[in-house]
Amino acid sequence: MAIPGNPKIKTRPGSPIFFLAVLLTGIAFLFLLSSFTSTIGFSFSSSRVIENLAKHTERGNVDNEKYLYWGHRIDCPGKHCDTCAGLGHQESSLRCALEEAMFLQRTFVMPSRMCINPMHNKKGLLHQSSNTSSEEGWMATSCAMDSLYDLHLISTKIPVILDNSKMWHHVLSTGMKLGTRGVAHVEGVSRLELKTDVRYANHLLINRTASPLAWFVECKDRKNHSAIMLSHSFLPSMAAKKLRNAADRIKAMLGDYDAIHVRRGDILKTRKDRFGVERSLHPHVARDTRPEFILHRIVKWIPEGRTLYIASNERTPGFFSPLCVRYRLAYSSNYSKILGPVIENNYQLFMIERLIMMGARTFINTFKSDDSELSLTDDPKKNTKFWQKVDRTVEEDGS
């Protein structure tokens, strides 16, 4: 018995069936168009349609890429979940995660916000010359990641997306659909294993948040320079465009200049032992960062009469004034008309100041990162165990 076929319905251009067919076809087309635009993360009402479409075409789609996720907050989970570390420590962790994404050839899912430690967010650092209290702080406890870094610039080296983007939500949705091939939750696994072991390598998403450690602790063999893929200067040079522009304007006004970074504040922390002796992890820094000792130290590196830009977390107005007997001094507070409209927190200010220091003819840091650098003190930067007696004596040779 033959299966009867559906009778063919002939339609005339003026018939109701014809108009219904046209209507359904139009609705179907609009639905497909809407689905396409939501997938690639833009709408036709946006002025950046063509730019976003080009980026989507260049980068591909979620089915052709793999992703690395370390968590929604830098160093969390970890020991800083209730508060957070300063910008430098968070950047160590962020650089570690970016290196791993680079090694694995995966897109890095970056937290959309960075936590701001209130200890490092005092307004007095920018407004030393005004009546603003040195203890008054910026209100924000976090800031948008793209207010600190140029994500498009970073993506020229390591592709990144934010964890509040449509693409990230699409990745999560796709990961759920893939089941066991979607997400690999890892802890204590080396990046080499993640790249070569099929238990991880073929997954759409590697989730590092199972680790209870701070992110940068996961970077193994950090003292082996051949294993380091991103230099310490990478993230400072990736500052957001408005921060780079502000730094360029200040550098142009400074002309030919030198710079010093004087870290005081939290690094001067001391405690007394059971005999009442004052001890510190950095026993000479309180002395070496005072202006009279700075003068004694830098004279062999910076000639008299030079313009000296000083970046410091010292909040006492006029603290560095004794240096003006030999140098023309400049601070961020001298450029408040440039910085005021741009700066919303001290992390942004420090990122601008780093760019300024990078542009100096001679730059002297508080601590040495390596033997080739100039420093105000010979104390090691990384000392977390040995509390030594605070030394305030004058050294004969100033070294």
Coordinates of C-alpha atoms in Angstrom, one line a residue, residues 19-376:
F19 CA 0.7 36.2 2.4
L20 CA 0.9 33.8 5.3
A21 CA 3.8 32.1 3.7
V22 CA 5.6 35.4 3.1
L23 CA 4.9 36.4 6.7
L24 CA 6.3 33.2 8.2
T25 CA 9.4 33.4 6.0
G26 CA 10.0 36.9 7.2
I27 CA 9.6 35.9 10.9
A28 CA 12.0 33.0 10.4
F29 CA 14.6 35.2 8.8
L30 CA 14.4 37.8 11.7
F31 CA 14.7 35.0 14.3
L32 CA 17.8 33.6 12.6
L33 CA 19.3 37.1 12.4
S34 CA 18.5 37.8 16.1
S35 CA 20.2 34.5 17.1
F36 CA 23.3 35.3 15.1
T37 CA 23.7 38.8 16.5
S38 CA 23.3 37.6 20.1
T39 CA 25.8 34.8 19.6
I40 CA 28.6 37.1 18.4
G41 CA 27.8 39.7 21.0
F42 CA 26.6 42.9 19.3
S43 CA 23.4 44.5 18.0
F44 CA 22.7 46.4 14.8
S45 CA 21.9 49.5 16.9
S46 CA 25.6 49.6 18.0
S47 CA 28.0 51.9 16.2
R48 CA 30.6 49.2 16.5
V49 CA 28.8 46.5 14.4
I50 CA 31.5 46.2 11.7
E51 CA 34.4 46.3 14.2
N52 CA 32.8 43.6 16.4
L53 CA 31.9 41.4 13.4
A54 CA 35.5 41.7 12.1
K55 CA 36.9 40.7 15.6
H56 CA 34.5 37.7 15.8
T57 CA 35.5 36.5 12.3
E58 CA 39.2 36.9 13.1
R59 CA 39.0 35.2 16.5
G60 CA 36.5 32.5 15.4
N61 CA 33.7 31.2 17.6
V62 CA 33.5 29.2 20.8
D63 CA 33.5 25.9 19.0
N64 CA 36.9 26.5 17.6
E65 CA 38.6 28.0 20.7
K66 CA 39.5 26.7 24.1
Y67 CA 39.5 28.7 27.4
L68 CA 41.3 29.0 30.7
Y69 CA 39.5 30.3 33.8
W70 CA 41.2 31.1 37.1
G71 CA 38.3 32.6 39.0
H72 CA 36.1 35.7 39.2
R73 CA 38.6 37.5 41.5
I74 CA 42.4 37.6 41.4
D75 CA 43.9 35.5 44.2
C76 CA 40.4 34.2 45.2
P77 CA 40.0 31.4 46.2
G78 CA 43.1 31.9 48.2
K79 CA 44.2 33.6 51.4
H80 CA 43.0 37.1 50.3
C81 CA 39.3 36.4 49.8
D82 CA 38.1 38.8 52.6
T83 CA 40.3 41.6 51.4
C84 CA 42.9 41.7 48.6
A85 CA 46.5 42.3 48.0
G86 CA 48.0 45.5 46.5
L87 CA 48.3 46.0 42.7
G88 CA 51.8 44.5 42.5
H89 CA 50.8 41.2 44.1
Q90 CA 47.6 40.9 42.0
E91 CA 49.6 41.6 38.9
S92 CA 52.0 38.8 39.8
S93 CA 49.0 36.5 39.8
L94 CA 47.4 37.9 36.7
R95 CA 50.7 37.6 34.8
C96 CA 51.0 34.0 36.0
A97 CA 47.5 33.2 34.6
L98 CA 48.2 35.0 31.3
E99 CA 51.5 33.0 30.9
E100 CA 49.6 29.8 31.4
A101 CA 47.0 30.7 28.9
M102 CA 49.8 31.7 26.5
F103 CA 51.5 28.3 27.0
L104 CA 48.3 26.3 26.6
Q105 CA 47.3 28.5 23.6
R106 CA 43.9 29.2 25.2
T107 CA 41.9 32.3 25.5
F108 CA 42.1 33.7 29.1
V109 CA 38.9 34.5 30.9
M110 CA 39.8 37.6 32.8
P111 CA 37.9 38.9 35.9
S112 CA 35.9 41.9 34.9
R113 CA 36.9 43.8 38.1
M114 CA 39.9 44.1 40.3
C115 CA 39.7 44.4 44.1
I116 CA 41.2 47.6 45.5
N117 CA 43.0 47.3 48.9
P118 CA 41.9 50.4 51.0
M119 CA 45.4 50.6 52.5
H120 CA 46.7 51.6 49.0
N121 CA 43.8 53.9 48.1
K122 CA 44.4 57.1 49.9
K123 CA 43.6 60.4 48.1
G124 CA 46.5 62.2 49.7
L125 CA 48.9 60.5 47.3
L126 CA 47.5 62.6 44.5
H127 CA 46.4 65.8 46.4
Q128 CA 49.5 66.5 48.5
S129 CA 49.4 70.1 47.7
S130 CA 45.7 70.6 48.6
N131 CA 43.7 70.5 51.8
T132 CA 42.6 66.9 51.2
S133 CA 43.4 64.8 54.2
S134 CA 46.1 62.2 53.6
E135 CA 43.9 59.7 55.3
E136 CA 40.8 60.3 53.1
G137 CA 40.3 57.4 50.8
W138 CA 38.6 56.8 47.4
M139 CA 35.2 55.2 48.0
A140 CA 35.6 52.4 45.4
T141 CA 36.5 48.9 46.7
S142 CA 37.0 47.6 43.2
C143 CA 37.4 48.9 39.6
A144 CA 36.6 47.7 36.1
M145 CA 39.6 45.7 34.7
D146 CA 39.3 47.7 31.4
S147 CA 39.8 50.9 33.3
L148 CA 43.3 49.7 34.2
Y149 CA 44.3 47.7 31.1
D150 CA 43.9 47.9 27.4
L151 CA 42.3 44.4 26.8
H152 CA 42.6 44.8 23.0
L153 CA 46.4 45.5 23.4
I154 CA 46.8 42.4 25.7
S155 CA 44.9 40.3 23.2
T156 CA 47.5 40.9 20.6
K157 CA 49.7 38.7 22.7
I158 CA 47.2 36.6 24.6
P159 CA 43.5 36.5 23.6
V160 CA 41.4 37.6 26.6
I161 CA 37.6 37.9 27.3
L162 CA 36.0 39.3 30.4
D163 CA 33.9 37.1 32.7
N164 CA 30.9 39.4 32.3
S165 CA 30.9 39.2 28.5
K166 CA 28.3 37.5 26.3
M167 CA 31.1 35.3 24.9
W168 CA 31.8 34.0 28.4
H169 CA 28.2 33.1 29.0
H170 CA 28.1 31.4 25.7
V171 CA 31.2 29.4 26.7
L172 CA 29.5 28.2 29.9
S173 CA 26.4 27.3 28.0
T174 CA 28.4 25.3 25.4
G175 CA 30.4 23.6 28.2
M176 CA 27.3 22.3 29.8
K177 CA 26.1 20.9 26.5
L178 CA 29.4 19.1 25.9
G179 CA 29.0 17.2 29.2
T180 CA 32.3 15.5 30.2
R181 CA 34.2 17.2 27.4
G182 CA 33.1 20.6 28.5
V183 CA 34.8 21.6 31.7
A184 CA 37.9 20.2 33.5
H185 CA 38.3 21.2 37.1
V186 CA 42.0 21.0 38.0
E187 CA 44.1 21.3 41.2
G188 CA 47.8 20.8 41.5
V189 CA 48.3 20.0 37.8
S190 CA 51.3 21.4 36.0
R191 CA 50.8 23.5 32.8
L192 CA 52.7 20.9 30.8
E193 CA 50.2 18.2 31.9
L194 CA 47.3 20.5 31.0
K195 CA 48.7 20.8 27.5
T196 CA 49.7 17.2 26.8
D197 CA 47.3 15.0 28.9
V198 CA 44.1 14.2 26.9
R199 CA 42.2 14.3 30.2
Y200 CA 42.6 18.1 30.1
A201 CA 43.9 19.1 26.7
N202 CA 40.7 18.4 24.7
H203 CA 38.3 20.2 27.1
L204 CA 36.6 23.4 26.0
L205 CA 37.3 25.0 29.4
I206 CA 40.0 24.4 32.1
N207 CA 38.8 25.7 35.5
R208 CA 41.7 26.5 37.8
T209 CA 39.5 27.6 40.7
A210 CA 39.8 24.3 42.5
S211 CA 43.2 25.4 43.8
P212 CA 43.2 26.9 47.3
L213 CA 46.4 28.8 46.6
A214 CA 46.9 32.4 45.5
W215 CA 47.3 32.5 41.8
F216 CA 51.0 33.4 41.6
V217 CA 51.9 30.5 44.0
E218 CA 50.8 28.2 41.2
C219 CA 53.6 29.5 38.9
K220 CA 56.3 27.0 39.4
D221 CA 60.0 27.6 38.9
R222 CA 59.6 31.4 38.8
K223 CA 63.4 31.8 39.4
N224 CA 64.1 30.0 36.2
H225 CA 64.1 33.0 33.8
S226 CA 63.9 30.8 30.7
A227 CA 60.5 29.5 32.0
I228 CA 59.1 33.0 32.3
M229 CA 57.2 34.0 29.2
L230 CA 56.0 37.5 30.2
S231 CA 58.4 40.1 31.6
H232 CA 57.5 42.2 34.7
S233 CA 57.1 45.2 32.3
F234 CA 54.3 43.5 30.3
L235 CA 51.3 44.5 32.3
P236 CA 52.6 48.0 33.2
S237 CA 53.0 48.6 29.4
M238 CA 49.4 47.3 28.8
A239 CA 47.8 50.3 30.7
A240 CA 44.4 51.5 29.4
K241 CA 44.7 54.1 26.6
K242 CA 43.5 57.0 28.7
L243 CA 46.2 56.2 31.3
R244 CA 48.8 56.0 28.6
N245 CA 47.7 59.3 27.1
A246 CA 47.9 61.0 30.5
A247 CA 51.4 59.6 31.1
D248 CA 52.5 60.8 27.7
R249 CA 51.3 64.4 28.4
I250 CA 53.2 64.5 31.7
K251 CA 56.4 63.0 30.2
A252 CA 56.2 65.7 27.5
M253 CA 56.0 68.4 30.1
L254 CA 58.8 66.9 32.2
G255 CA 61.2 66.8 29.2
D256 CA 64.5 65.2 30.0
Y257 CA 64.1 63.8 33.5
D258 CA 65.1 61.2 36.0
A259 CA 62.8 59.3 38.5
I260 CA 62.8 57.5 41.8
H261 CA 60.2 55.3 43.3
V262 CA 60.2 55.6 47.1
R263 CA 58.2 53.0 48.9
R264 CA 57.4 53.7 52.5
G265 CA 54.1 53.3 54.3
D266 CA 53.2 49.6 54.8
I267 CA 56.8 48.5 54.1
L268 CA 58.0 50.2 57.2
K269 CA 56.0 47.9 59.5
T270 CA 57.9 47.0 62.7
R271 CA 57.4 45.0 65.8
K272 CA 59.2 44.7 69.1
D273 CA 60.7 41.5 70.4
R274 CA 60.5 40.2 73.9
F275 CA 63.4 42.5 74.9
G276 CA 61.7 45.6 73.5
V277 CA 64.0 45.8 70.5
E278 CA 62.4 47.2 67.3
R279 CA 62.6 44.7 64.4
S280 CA 61.6 44.8 60.7
L281 CA 61.6 42.6 57.7
H282 CA 63.4 45.4 55.9
P283 CA 65.7 46.8 58.6
H284 CA 67.3 49.6 56.6
V285 CA 64.4 50.9 54.5
A286 CA 63.1 53.4 57.0
R287 CA 66.5 55.0 57.0
D288 CA 67.4 54.6 53.3
T289 CA 64.1 56.2 52.1
R290 CA 64.6 59.4 54.1
P291 CA 65.5 62.4 51.9
E292 CA 69.0 63.0 53.5
F293 CA 69.9 59.4 52.8
I294 CA 68.4 59.5 49.3
L295 CA 70.6 62.5 48.5
H296 CA 73.7 60.6 49.7
R297 CA 72.8 57.5 47.7
I298 CA 71.8 58.9 44.3
V299 CA 74.4 61.6 43.8
K300 CA 76.6 59.1 41.9
W301 CA 73.8 58.3 39.5
I302 CA 71.9 61.6 39.0
P303 CA 73.9 64.8 38.4
E304 CA 72.9 68.0 40.2
G305 CA 70.4 70.3 38.6
R306 CA 68.4 67.5 36.9
T307 CA 64.6 67.2 37.0
L308 CA 63.7 64.4 39.4
Y309 CA 60.2 62.9 39.4
I310 CA 59.3 61.3 42.7
A311 CA 56.7 58.5 42.9
S312 CA 56.0 57.5 46.5
N313 CA 53.3 56.3 48.9
E314 CA 54.7 58.7 51.6
R315 CA 51.7 61.0 52.5
T316 CA 53.5 63.6 54.6
P317 CA 53.5 66.9 52.6
G318 CA 56.9 68.3 52.0
F319 CA 58.7 65.1 53.1
F320 CA 61.0 65.1 50.1
S321 CA 61.7 68.9 50.1
P322 CA 65.3 68.6 51.3
L323 CA 66.1 67.0 47.9
C324 CA 65.4 70.4 46.2
V325 CA 68.8 71.7 47.2
R326 CA 70.2 69.6 44.4
Y327 CA 67.3 68.7 42.0
R328 CA 64.2 70.2 40.5
L329 CA 61.5 68.1 42.0
A330 CA 58.2 66.9 40.4
Y331 CA 55.3 64.9 41.8
S332 CA 52.0 63.7 40.5
S333 CA 50.3 66.5 42.5
N334 CA 52.0 69.0 40.1
Y335 CA 49.9 67.6 37.3
S336 CA 46.5 67.4 38.9
K337 CA 44.8 69.2 36.0
I338 CA 45.8 66.2 33.8
L339 CA 45.3 63.5 36.3
G340 CA 42.2 64.8 38.0
P341 CA 39.7 64.0 35.2
V342 CA 41.3 60.6 34.7
I343 CA 42.1 59.1 38.1
E344 CA 39.4 57.3 40.1
N345 CA 41.7 55.3 42.4
N346 CA 45.3 55.0 43.3
Y347 CA 45.8 51.8 41.2
Q348 CA 45.2 54.0 38.1
L349 CA 47.6 56.6 39.5
F350 CA 50.3 54.1 40.1
M351 CA 49.9 52.7 36.6
I352 CA 50.4 56.2 35.2
E353 CA 53.4 56.8 37.4
R354 CA 55.0 53.5 36.3
L355 CA 54.8 54.7 32.7
I356 CA 56.4 58.0 33.7
M357 CA 59.2 56.1 35.5
M358 CA 59.7 53.8 32.5
G359 CA 60.4 57.0 30.4
A360 CA 63.0 58.4 32.7
R361 CA 66.7 58.7 31.6
T362 CA 67.8 57.2 35.0
F363 CA 65.3 55.3 37.2
I364 CA 66.1 54.2 40.8
N365 CA 63.7 51.9 42.5
T366 CA 63.4 51.3 46.2
F367 CA 64.4 47.6 45.9
K368 CA 66.3 45.8 43.3
S369 CA 64.5 43.2 41.1
D370 CA 67.8 42.1 39.7
D371 CA 71.5 42.9 40.0
S372 CA 71.4 45.3 37.0
E373 CA 68.9 47.7 38.6
L374 CA 69.7 50.8 40.7
S375 CA 68.0 50.9 44.2
L376 CA 67.7 53.1 47.2

